[in-house]
Short mmCIF file of C-alpha atoms and ligand atoms in Angstrom, two decimals:
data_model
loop_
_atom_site.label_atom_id
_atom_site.label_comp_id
_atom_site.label_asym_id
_atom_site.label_seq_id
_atom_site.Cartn_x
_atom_site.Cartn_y
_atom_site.Cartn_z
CA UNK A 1 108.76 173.40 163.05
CA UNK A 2 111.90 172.38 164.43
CA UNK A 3 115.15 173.67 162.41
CA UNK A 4 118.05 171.23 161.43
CA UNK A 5 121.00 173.20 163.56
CA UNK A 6 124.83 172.84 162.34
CA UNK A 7 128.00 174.02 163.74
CA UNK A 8 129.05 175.54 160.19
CA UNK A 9 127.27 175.50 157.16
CA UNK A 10 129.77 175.87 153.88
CA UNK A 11 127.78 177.74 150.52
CA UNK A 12 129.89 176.32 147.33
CA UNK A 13 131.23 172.40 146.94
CA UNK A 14 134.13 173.76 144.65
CA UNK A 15 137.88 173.04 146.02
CA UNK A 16 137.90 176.01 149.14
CA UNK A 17 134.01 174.87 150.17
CA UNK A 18 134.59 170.81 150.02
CA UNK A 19 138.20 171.05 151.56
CA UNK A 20 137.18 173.27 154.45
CA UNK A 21 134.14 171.10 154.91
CA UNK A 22 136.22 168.21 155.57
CA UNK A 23 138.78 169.47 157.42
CA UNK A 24 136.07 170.32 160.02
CA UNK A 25 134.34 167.35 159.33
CA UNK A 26 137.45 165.53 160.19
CA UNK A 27 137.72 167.81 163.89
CA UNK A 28 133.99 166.45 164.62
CA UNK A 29 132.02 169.26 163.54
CA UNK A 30 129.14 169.06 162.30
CA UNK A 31 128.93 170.54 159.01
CA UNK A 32 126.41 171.21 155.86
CA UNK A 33 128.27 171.75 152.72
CA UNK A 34 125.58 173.26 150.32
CA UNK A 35 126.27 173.18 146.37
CA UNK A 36 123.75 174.68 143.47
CA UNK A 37 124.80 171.97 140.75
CA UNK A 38 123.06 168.44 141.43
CA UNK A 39 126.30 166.62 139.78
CA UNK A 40 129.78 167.41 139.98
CA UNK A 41 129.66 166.94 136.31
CA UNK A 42 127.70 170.28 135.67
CA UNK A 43 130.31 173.14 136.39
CA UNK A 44 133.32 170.91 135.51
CA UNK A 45 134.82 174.08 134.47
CA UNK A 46 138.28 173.91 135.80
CA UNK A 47 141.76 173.22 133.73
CA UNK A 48 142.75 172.15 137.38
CA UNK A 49 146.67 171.74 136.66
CA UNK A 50 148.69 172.13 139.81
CA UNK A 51 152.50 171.02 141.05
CA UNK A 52 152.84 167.74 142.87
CA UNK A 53 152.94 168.78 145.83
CA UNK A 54 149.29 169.45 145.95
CA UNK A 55 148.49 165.80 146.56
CA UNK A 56 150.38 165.64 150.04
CA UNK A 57 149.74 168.68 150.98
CA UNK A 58 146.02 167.94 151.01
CA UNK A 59 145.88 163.98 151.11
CA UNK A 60 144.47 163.43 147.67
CA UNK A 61 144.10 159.88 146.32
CA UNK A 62 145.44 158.83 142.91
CA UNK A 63 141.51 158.64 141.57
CA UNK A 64 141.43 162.02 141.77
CA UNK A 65 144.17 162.66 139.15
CA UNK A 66 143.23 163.28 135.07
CA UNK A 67 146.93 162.33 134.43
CA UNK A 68 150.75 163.47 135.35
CA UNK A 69 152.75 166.42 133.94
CA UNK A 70 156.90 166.13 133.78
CA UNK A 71 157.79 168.65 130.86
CA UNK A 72 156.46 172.59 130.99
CA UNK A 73 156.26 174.32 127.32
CA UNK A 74 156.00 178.36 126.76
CA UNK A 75 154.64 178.51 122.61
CA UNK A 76 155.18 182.59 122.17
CA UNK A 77 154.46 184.22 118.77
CA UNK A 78 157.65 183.09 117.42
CA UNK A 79 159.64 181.11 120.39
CA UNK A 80 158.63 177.78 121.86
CA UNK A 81 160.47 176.32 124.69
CA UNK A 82 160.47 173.29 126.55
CA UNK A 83 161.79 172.91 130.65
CA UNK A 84 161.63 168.68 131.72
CA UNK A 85 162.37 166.50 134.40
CA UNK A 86 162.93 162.90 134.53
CA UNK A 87 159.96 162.92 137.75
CA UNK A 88 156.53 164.27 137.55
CA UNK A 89 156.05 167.62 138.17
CA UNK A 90 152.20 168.14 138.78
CA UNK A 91 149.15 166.89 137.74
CA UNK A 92 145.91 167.74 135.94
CA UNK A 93 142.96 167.23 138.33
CA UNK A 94 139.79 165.43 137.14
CA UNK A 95 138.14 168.49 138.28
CA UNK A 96 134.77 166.65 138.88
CA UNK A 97 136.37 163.84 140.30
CA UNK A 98 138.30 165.98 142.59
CA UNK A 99 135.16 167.69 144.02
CA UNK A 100 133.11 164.49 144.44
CA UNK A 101 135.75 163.39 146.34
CA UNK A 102 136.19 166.06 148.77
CA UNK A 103 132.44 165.83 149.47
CA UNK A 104 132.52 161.73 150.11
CA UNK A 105 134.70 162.73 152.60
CA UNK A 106 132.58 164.99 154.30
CA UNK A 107 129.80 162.23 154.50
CA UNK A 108 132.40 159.70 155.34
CA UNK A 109 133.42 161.74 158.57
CA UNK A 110 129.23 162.22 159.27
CA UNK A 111 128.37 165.35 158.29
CA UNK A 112 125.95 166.47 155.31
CA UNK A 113 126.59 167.10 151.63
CA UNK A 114 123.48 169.17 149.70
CA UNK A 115 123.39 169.12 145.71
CA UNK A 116 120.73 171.10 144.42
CA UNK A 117 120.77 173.25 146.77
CA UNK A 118 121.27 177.30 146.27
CA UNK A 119 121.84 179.86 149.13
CA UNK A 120 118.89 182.60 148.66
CA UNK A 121 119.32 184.37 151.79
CA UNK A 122 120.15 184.66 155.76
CA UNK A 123 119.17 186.40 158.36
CA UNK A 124 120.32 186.77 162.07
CA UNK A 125 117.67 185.48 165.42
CA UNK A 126 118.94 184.48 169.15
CA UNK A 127 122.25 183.97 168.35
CA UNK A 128 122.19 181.97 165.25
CA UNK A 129 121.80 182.42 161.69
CA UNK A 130 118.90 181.24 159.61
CA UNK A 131 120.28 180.03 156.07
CA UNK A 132 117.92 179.53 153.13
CA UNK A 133 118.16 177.65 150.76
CA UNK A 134 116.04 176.29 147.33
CA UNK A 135 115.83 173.21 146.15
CA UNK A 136 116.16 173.36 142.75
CA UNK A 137 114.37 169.89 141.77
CA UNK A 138 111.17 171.22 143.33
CA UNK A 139 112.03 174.75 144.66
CA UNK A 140 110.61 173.95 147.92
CA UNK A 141 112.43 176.28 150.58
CA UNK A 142 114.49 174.75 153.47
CA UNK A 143 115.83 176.82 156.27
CA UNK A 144 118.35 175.68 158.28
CA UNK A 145 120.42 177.28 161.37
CA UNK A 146 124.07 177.87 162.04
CA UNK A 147 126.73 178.94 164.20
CA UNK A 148 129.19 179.79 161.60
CA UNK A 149 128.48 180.31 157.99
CA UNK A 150 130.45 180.13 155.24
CA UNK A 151 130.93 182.17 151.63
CA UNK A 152 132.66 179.75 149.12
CA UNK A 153 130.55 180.43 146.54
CA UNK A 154 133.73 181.51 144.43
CA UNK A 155 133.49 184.54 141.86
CA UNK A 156 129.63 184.75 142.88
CA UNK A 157 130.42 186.13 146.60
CA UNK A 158 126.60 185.21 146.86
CA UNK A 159 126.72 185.61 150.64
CA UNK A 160 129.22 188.38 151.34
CA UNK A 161 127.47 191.43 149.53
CA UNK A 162 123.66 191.94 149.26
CA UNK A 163 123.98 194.38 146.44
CA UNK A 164 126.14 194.39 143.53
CA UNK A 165 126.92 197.70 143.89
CA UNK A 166 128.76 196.86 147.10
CA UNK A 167 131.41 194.58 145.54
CA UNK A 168 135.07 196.11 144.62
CA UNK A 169 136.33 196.89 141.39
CA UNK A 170 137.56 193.44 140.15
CA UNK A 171 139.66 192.07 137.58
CA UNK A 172 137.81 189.87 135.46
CA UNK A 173 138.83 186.71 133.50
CA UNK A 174 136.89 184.55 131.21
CA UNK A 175 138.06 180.74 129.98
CA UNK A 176 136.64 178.50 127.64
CA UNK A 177 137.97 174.87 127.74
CA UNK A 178 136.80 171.64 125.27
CA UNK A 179 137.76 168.15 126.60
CA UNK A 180 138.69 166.74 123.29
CA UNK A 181 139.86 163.07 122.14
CA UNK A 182 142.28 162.70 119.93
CA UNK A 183 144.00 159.90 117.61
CA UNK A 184 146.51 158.06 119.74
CA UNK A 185 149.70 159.32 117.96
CA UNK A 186 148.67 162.74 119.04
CA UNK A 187 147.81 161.81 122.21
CA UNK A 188 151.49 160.31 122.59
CA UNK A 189 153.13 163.51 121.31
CA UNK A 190 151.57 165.71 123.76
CA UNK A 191 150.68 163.63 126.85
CA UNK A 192 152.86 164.18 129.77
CA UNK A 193 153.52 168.25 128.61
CA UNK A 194 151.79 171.10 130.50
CA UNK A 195 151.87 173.46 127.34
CA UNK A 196 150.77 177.25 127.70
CA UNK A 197 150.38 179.83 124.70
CA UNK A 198 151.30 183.71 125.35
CA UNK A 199 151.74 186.10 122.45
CA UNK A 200 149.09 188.05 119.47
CA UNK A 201 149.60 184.90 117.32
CA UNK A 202 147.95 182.61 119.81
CA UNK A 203 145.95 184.22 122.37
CA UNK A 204 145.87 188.35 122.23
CA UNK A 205 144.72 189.98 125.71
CA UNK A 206 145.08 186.06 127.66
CA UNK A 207 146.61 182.81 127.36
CA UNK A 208 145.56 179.41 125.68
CA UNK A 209 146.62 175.87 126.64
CA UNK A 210 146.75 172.48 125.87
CA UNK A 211 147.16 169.98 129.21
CA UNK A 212 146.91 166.01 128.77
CA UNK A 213 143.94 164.16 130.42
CA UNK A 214 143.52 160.38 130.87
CA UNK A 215 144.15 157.98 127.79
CA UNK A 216 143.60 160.00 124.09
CA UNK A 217 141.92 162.71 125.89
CA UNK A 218 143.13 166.66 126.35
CA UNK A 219 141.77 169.79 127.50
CA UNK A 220 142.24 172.79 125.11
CA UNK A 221 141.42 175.83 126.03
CA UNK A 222 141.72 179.98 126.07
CA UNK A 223 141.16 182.66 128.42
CA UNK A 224 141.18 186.22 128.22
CA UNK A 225 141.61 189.18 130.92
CA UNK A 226 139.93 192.68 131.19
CA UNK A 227 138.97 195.20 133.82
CA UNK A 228 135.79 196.36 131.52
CA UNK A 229 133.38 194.07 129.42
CA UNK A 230 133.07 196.61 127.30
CA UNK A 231 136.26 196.55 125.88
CA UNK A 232 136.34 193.29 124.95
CA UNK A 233 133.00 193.18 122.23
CA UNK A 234 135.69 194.09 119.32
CA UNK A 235 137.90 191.15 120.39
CA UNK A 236 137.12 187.53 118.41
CA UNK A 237 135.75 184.74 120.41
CA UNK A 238 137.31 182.72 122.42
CA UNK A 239 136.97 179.73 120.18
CA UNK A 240 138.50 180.82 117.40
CA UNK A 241 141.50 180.27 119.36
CA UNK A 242 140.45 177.18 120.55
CA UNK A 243 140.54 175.96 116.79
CA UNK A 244 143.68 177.50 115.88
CA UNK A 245 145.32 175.63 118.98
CA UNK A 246 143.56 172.03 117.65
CA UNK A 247 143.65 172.79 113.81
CA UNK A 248 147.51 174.54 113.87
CA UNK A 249 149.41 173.27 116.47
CA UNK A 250 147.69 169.37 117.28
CA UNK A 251 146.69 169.22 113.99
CA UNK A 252 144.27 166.74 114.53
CA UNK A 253 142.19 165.26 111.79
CA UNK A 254 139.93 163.25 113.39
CA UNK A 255 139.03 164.47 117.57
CA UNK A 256 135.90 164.73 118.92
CA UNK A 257 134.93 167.26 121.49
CA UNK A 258 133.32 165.27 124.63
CA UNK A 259 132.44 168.67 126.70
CA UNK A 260 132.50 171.96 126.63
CA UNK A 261 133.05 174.47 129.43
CA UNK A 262 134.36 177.16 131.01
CA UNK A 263 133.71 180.12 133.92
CA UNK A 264 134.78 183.26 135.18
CA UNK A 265 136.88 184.69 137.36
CA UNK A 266 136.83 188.11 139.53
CA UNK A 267 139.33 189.10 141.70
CA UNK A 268 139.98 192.41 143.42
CA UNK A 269 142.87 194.25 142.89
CA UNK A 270 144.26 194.76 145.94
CA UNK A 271 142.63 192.14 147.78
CA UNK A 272 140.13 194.46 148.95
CA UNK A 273 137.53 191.59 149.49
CA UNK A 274 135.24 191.67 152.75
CA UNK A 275 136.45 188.57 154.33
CA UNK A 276 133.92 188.08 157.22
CA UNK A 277 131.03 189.75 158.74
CA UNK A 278 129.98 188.73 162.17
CA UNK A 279 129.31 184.54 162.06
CA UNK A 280 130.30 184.84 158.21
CA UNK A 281 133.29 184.03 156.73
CA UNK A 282 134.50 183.85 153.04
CA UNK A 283 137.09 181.43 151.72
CA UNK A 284 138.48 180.88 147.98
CA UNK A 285 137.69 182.77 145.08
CA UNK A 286 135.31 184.78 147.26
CA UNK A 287 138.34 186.47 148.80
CA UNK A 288 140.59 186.56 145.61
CA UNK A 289 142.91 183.57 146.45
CA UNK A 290 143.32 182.84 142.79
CA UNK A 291 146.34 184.03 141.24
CA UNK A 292 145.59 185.93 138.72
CA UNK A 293 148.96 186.08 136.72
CA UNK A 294 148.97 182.19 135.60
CA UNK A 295 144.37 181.75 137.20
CA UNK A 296 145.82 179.10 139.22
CA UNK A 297 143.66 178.98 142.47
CA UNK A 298 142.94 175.18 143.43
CA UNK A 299 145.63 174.84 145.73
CA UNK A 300 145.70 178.52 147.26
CA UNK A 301 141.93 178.32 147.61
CA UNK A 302 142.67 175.39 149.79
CA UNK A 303 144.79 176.58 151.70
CA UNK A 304 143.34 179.77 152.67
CA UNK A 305 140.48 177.06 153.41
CA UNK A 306 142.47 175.32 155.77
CA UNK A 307 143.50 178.86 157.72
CA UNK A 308 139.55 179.92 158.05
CA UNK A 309 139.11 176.15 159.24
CA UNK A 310 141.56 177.14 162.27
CA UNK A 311 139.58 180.42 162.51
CA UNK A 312 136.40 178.40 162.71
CA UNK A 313 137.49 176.39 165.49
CA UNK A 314 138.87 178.97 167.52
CA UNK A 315 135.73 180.92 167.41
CA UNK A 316 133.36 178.19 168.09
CA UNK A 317 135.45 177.28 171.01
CA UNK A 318 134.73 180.99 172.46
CA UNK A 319 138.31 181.51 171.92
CA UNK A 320 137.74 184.45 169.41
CA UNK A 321 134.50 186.44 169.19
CA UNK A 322 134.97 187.55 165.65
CA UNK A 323 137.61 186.68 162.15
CA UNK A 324 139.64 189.72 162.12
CA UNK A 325 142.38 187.80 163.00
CA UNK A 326 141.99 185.57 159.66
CA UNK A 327 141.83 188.40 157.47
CA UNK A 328 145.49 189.45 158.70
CA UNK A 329 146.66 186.25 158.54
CA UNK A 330 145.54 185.85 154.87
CA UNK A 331 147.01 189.02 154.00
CA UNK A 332 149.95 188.43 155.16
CA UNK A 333 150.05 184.94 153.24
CA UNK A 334 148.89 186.79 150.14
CA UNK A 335 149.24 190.36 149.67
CA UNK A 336 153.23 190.45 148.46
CA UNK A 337 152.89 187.97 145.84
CA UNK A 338 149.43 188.35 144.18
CA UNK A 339 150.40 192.22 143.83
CA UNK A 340 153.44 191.89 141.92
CA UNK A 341 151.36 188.67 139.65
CA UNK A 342 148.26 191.46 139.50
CA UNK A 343 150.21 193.80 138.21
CA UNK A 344 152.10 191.78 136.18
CA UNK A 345 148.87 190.67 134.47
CA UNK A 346 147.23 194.27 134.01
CA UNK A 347 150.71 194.68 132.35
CA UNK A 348 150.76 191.37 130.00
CA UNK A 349 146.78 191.48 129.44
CA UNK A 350 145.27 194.43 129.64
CA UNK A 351 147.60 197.48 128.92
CA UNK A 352 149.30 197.17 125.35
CA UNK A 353 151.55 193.98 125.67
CA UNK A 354 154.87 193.84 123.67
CA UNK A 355 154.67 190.65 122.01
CA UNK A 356 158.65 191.09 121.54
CA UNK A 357 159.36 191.44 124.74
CA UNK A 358 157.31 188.11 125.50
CA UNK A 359 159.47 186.13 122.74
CA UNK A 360 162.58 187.78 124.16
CA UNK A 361 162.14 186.50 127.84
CA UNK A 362 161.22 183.41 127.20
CA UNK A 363 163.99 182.62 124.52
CA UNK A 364 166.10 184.13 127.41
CA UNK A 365 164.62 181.46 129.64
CA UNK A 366 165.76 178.65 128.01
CA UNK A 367 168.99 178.53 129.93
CA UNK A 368 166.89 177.86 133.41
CA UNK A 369 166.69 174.71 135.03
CA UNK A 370 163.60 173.28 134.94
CA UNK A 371 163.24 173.70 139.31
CA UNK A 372 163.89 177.63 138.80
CA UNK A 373 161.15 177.47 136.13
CA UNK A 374 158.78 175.83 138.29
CA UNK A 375 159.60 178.41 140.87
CA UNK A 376 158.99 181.04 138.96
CA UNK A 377 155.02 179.77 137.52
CA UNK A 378 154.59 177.88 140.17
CA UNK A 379 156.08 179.79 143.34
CA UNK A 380 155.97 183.26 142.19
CA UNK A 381 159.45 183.78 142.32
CA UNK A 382 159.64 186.35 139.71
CA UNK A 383 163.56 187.58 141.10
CA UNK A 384 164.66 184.25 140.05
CA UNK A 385 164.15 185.39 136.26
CA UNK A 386 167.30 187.81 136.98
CA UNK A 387 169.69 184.75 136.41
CA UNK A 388 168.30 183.42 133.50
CA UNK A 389 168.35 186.70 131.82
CA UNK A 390 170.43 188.81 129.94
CA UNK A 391 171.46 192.20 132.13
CA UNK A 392 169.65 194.71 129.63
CA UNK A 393 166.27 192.49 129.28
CA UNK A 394 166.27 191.68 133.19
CA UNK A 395 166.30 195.62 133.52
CA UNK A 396 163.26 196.14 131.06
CA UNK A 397 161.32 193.32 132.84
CA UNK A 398 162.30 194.61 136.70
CA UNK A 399 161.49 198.31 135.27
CA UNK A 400 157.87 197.19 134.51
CA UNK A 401 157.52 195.21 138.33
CA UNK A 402 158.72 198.24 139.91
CA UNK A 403 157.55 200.83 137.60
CA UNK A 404 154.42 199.61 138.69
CA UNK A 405 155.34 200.32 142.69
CA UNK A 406 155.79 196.41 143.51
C1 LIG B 1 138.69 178.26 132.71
C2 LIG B 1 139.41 178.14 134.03
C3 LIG B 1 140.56 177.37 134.13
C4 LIG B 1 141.24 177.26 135.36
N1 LIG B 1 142.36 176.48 135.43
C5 LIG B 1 142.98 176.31 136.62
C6 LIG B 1 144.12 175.46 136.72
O1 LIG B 1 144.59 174.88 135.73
N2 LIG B 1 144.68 175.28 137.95
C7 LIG B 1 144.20 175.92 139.08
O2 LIG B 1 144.75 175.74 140.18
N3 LIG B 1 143.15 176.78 138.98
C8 LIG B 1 142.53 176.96 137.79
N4 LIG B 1 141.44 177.80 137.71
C9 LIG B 1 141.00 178.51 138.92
C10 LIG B 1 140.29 177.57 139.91
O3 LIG B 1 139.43 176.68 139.24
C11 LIG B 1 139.53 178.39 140.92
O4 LIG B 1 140.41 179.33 141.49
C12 LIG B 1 138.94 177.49 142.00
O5 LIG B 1 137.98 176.61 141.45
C13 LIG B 1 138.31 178.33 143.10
O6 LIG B 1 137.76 177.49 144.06
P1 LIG B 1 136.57 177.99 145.00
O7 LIG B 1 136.17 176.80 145.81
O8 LIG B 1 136.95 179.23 145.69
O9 LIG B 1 135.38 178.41 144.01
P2 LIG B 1 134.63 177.59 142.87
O10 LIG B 1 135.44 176.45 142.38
O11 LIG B 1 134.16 178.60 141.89
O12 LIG B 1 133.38 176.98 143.63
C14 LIG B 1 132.28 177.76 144.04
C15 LIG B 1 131.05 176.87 144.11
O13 LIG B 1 129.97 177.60 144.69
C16 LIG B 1 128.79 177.26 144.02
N5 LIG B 1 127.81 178.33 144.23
C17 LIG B 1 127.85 179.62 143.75
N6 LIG B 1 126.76 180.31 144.14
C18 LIG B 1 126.02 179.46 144.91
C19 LIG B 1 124.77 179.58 145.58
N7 LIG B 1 124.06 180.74 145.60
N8 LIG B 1 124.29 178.51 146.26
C20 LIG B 1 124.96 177.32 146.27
N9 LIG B 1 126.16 177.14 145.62
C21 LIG B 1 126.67 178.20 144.95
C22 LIG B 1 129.23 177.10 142.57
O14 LIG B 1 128.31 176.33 141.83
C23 LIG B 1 130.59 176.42 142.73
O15 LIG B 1 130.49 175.02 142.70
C24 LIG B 1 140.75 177.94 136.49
C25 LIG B 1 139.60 178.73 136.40
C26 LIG B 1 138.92 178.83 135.18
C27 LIG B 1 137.70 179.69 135.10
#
């Protein structure tokens, strides 16, 4: 039996998977972009807020978009603060929308999208790699071969490590989101405000949100952070905190909950990921491109999508015989920033967090402008607290960063 041959087959249709696909798509390769999940529907897990400048920088339509952001809000235990600008600031993806997108693309530019499809195994032979996959409508097995393959199968690393016991130690993070519609007048108060919840009174050991969807709809959620499962059995469940956010703060009578979801996410301290093997390379949350301070990894699991893409070429034009080079380059995009947000968030999350000293910067913060804000969620810029601060709180916060050997 003849195999179907590809120049790169892509493992996982979520934002690092789909945008590589089509960026190679685009270049005339020809690509297989495999996904589990028959629907985009299914794993619609993602919040999926991210700044503006996500749309340019990765040419994505208005249909795409859940709805616009132009005001930022920090709720602590007892402080609640509000940074806004007369433009948008970001957006909240329609996660599934977003996806299904990406892959259209693909098949636009002629090359192959797979739902239903999950990686089981490959295995090396004359140069190429055999990929199987099953089918999950029938579970008939299809093998296909490859010149390049690719891990994007997010926290899952399905292709990267044949044995769990091989993976790093990670940090782990677990969200639970509703998609809930509300009575109009609620809807008005909170549309257009990207609100986040810190502090014991809201969200112990995480965060909790509220972001605005399309028309009467919003996506409430909470996550929580922990190097051990174990230590989190005492803890209450998620969505108790869900209710407090809906019951306490929306205070809405009458909303009806049109989905629930949520996922995980691992990421290794240290970015101590394997990022290729051979033929294989791993993009996205596979390689711990997710912040893990604010979980915002749409935009950097993009663009370390779009630096493997570059990779990819290179190497099947017999340029480069191997991706060491793209593991340098990443950590050098990376490794500053997600170290000091790491530790940051063992600091906030896991070790005992002062709920004072929460209240106390961000009542501190109030006197930012809203673009200094923005750099610091958004950017990473955590010096640019320093001016917004008082001298003896900046010291207490800069202690902890470097305490920590950032
Ligand atoms: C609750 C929650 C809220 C979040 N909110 C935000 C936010 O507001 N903004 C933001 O920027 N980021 C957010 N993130 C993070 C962001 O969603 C992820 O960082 C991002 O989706 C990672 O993209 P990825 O393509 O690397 O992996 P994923 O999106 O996880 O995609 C991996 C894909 O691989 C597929 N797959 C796995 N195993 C196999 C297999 N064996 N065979 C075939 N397919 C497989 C999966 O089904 C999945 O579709 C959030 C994450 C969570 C959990």
């Amino acid at each position: 039996m003849t195999l179907t041959s590809f120049d790169i087959v892509i493992v996982g249709a979520g934002p690092a998977g789909g945008h590589c696909a089509r960026i190679l798509a685009k270049s005339g390769r020809k690509v297989l972009l495999a996904e589990q999940n028959d629907t985009f529907d299914k794993n619609d897990f993602s919040s999926a807020a991210t700044p503006l400048e996500t749309l340019s920088q990765f040419d994505l339509p208005e249909s795409v978009i859940g709805s616009f952001w132009h005001k930022l809000t920090i709720e602590t235990s007892k402080v609640s603060q509000t940074w806004e600008s007369p433009q948008s600031l970001g957006v909240v993806l329609n996660f599934a929308k977003f996806r299904a997108f990406l892959a259209s693309e693909v098949q636009r530019l002629g090359s192959e999208v797979w739902l239903g499809y999950r990686y089981i195994r490959h295995s090396q032979a004359n140069g190429e790699t055999l990929v199987e996959f099953k089918q999950l409508s029938d579970g008939q097995v299809i093998k296909v071969s490859t010149k390049v393959l690719v891990d994007a199968t997010g926290f899952a690393r399905a292709i990267m490590y044949d044995q769990e016991n091989d993976k790093p130690d990670f940090l782990s993070g677990t969200g639970i989101e509703y998609l809930i519609e509300v009575e109009p007048e609620v809807y008005n108060k909170y549309s257009g405000d990207l609100i986040f919840f810190l502090g014991d009174k809201w969200m112990p050991k995480g965060y909790s949100w509220i972001f605005p969807m399309e028309q009467n709809r919003l996506k409430v959620g909470a996550g929580r952070i922990f190097l051990d499962a174990k230590t989190i059995r005492h803890l209450s469940p998620l969505k108790k905190y869900i209710d407090l956010l809906i019951d306490e703060y929306l205070k809405s009578k009458n909303y009806k909950i049109l989905d629930k979801h949520g996922s995980t996410l691992k990421y290794s301290q240290g970015l101590k990921d394997i990022y290729c093997k051979d033929n294989i390379i791993a993009i996205g949350d596979t390689v711990s491109t997710v912040n893990f301070l604010g979980g915002e990894g749409i935009r950097h699991g993009m663009d370390g999508a779009e630096i493997a893409g570059k990779y990819i070429q290179m190497y099947l034009d017999h340029k480069i015989s191997d991706f060491r080079d793209y593991e340098t380059e990443m950590h050098c995009k990376f490794d500053r920033k997600w170290n000091i947000s790491e530790r940051l968030a063992v600091r906030k999350y896991i070790d005992d967090a002062n709920d004072e000293l929460t209240d106390q910067t961000i009542s501190y913060l109030k006197y930012m402008k809203t673009e200094d804000v923005m750099d610091i969620l958004f950017d990473y810029r955590f010096e640019k607290i320093s001016r917004g601060l008082g001298g003896y709180l900046w010291r207490k916060i800069k202690s902890l960063i470097q305490g920590l050997g950032g």
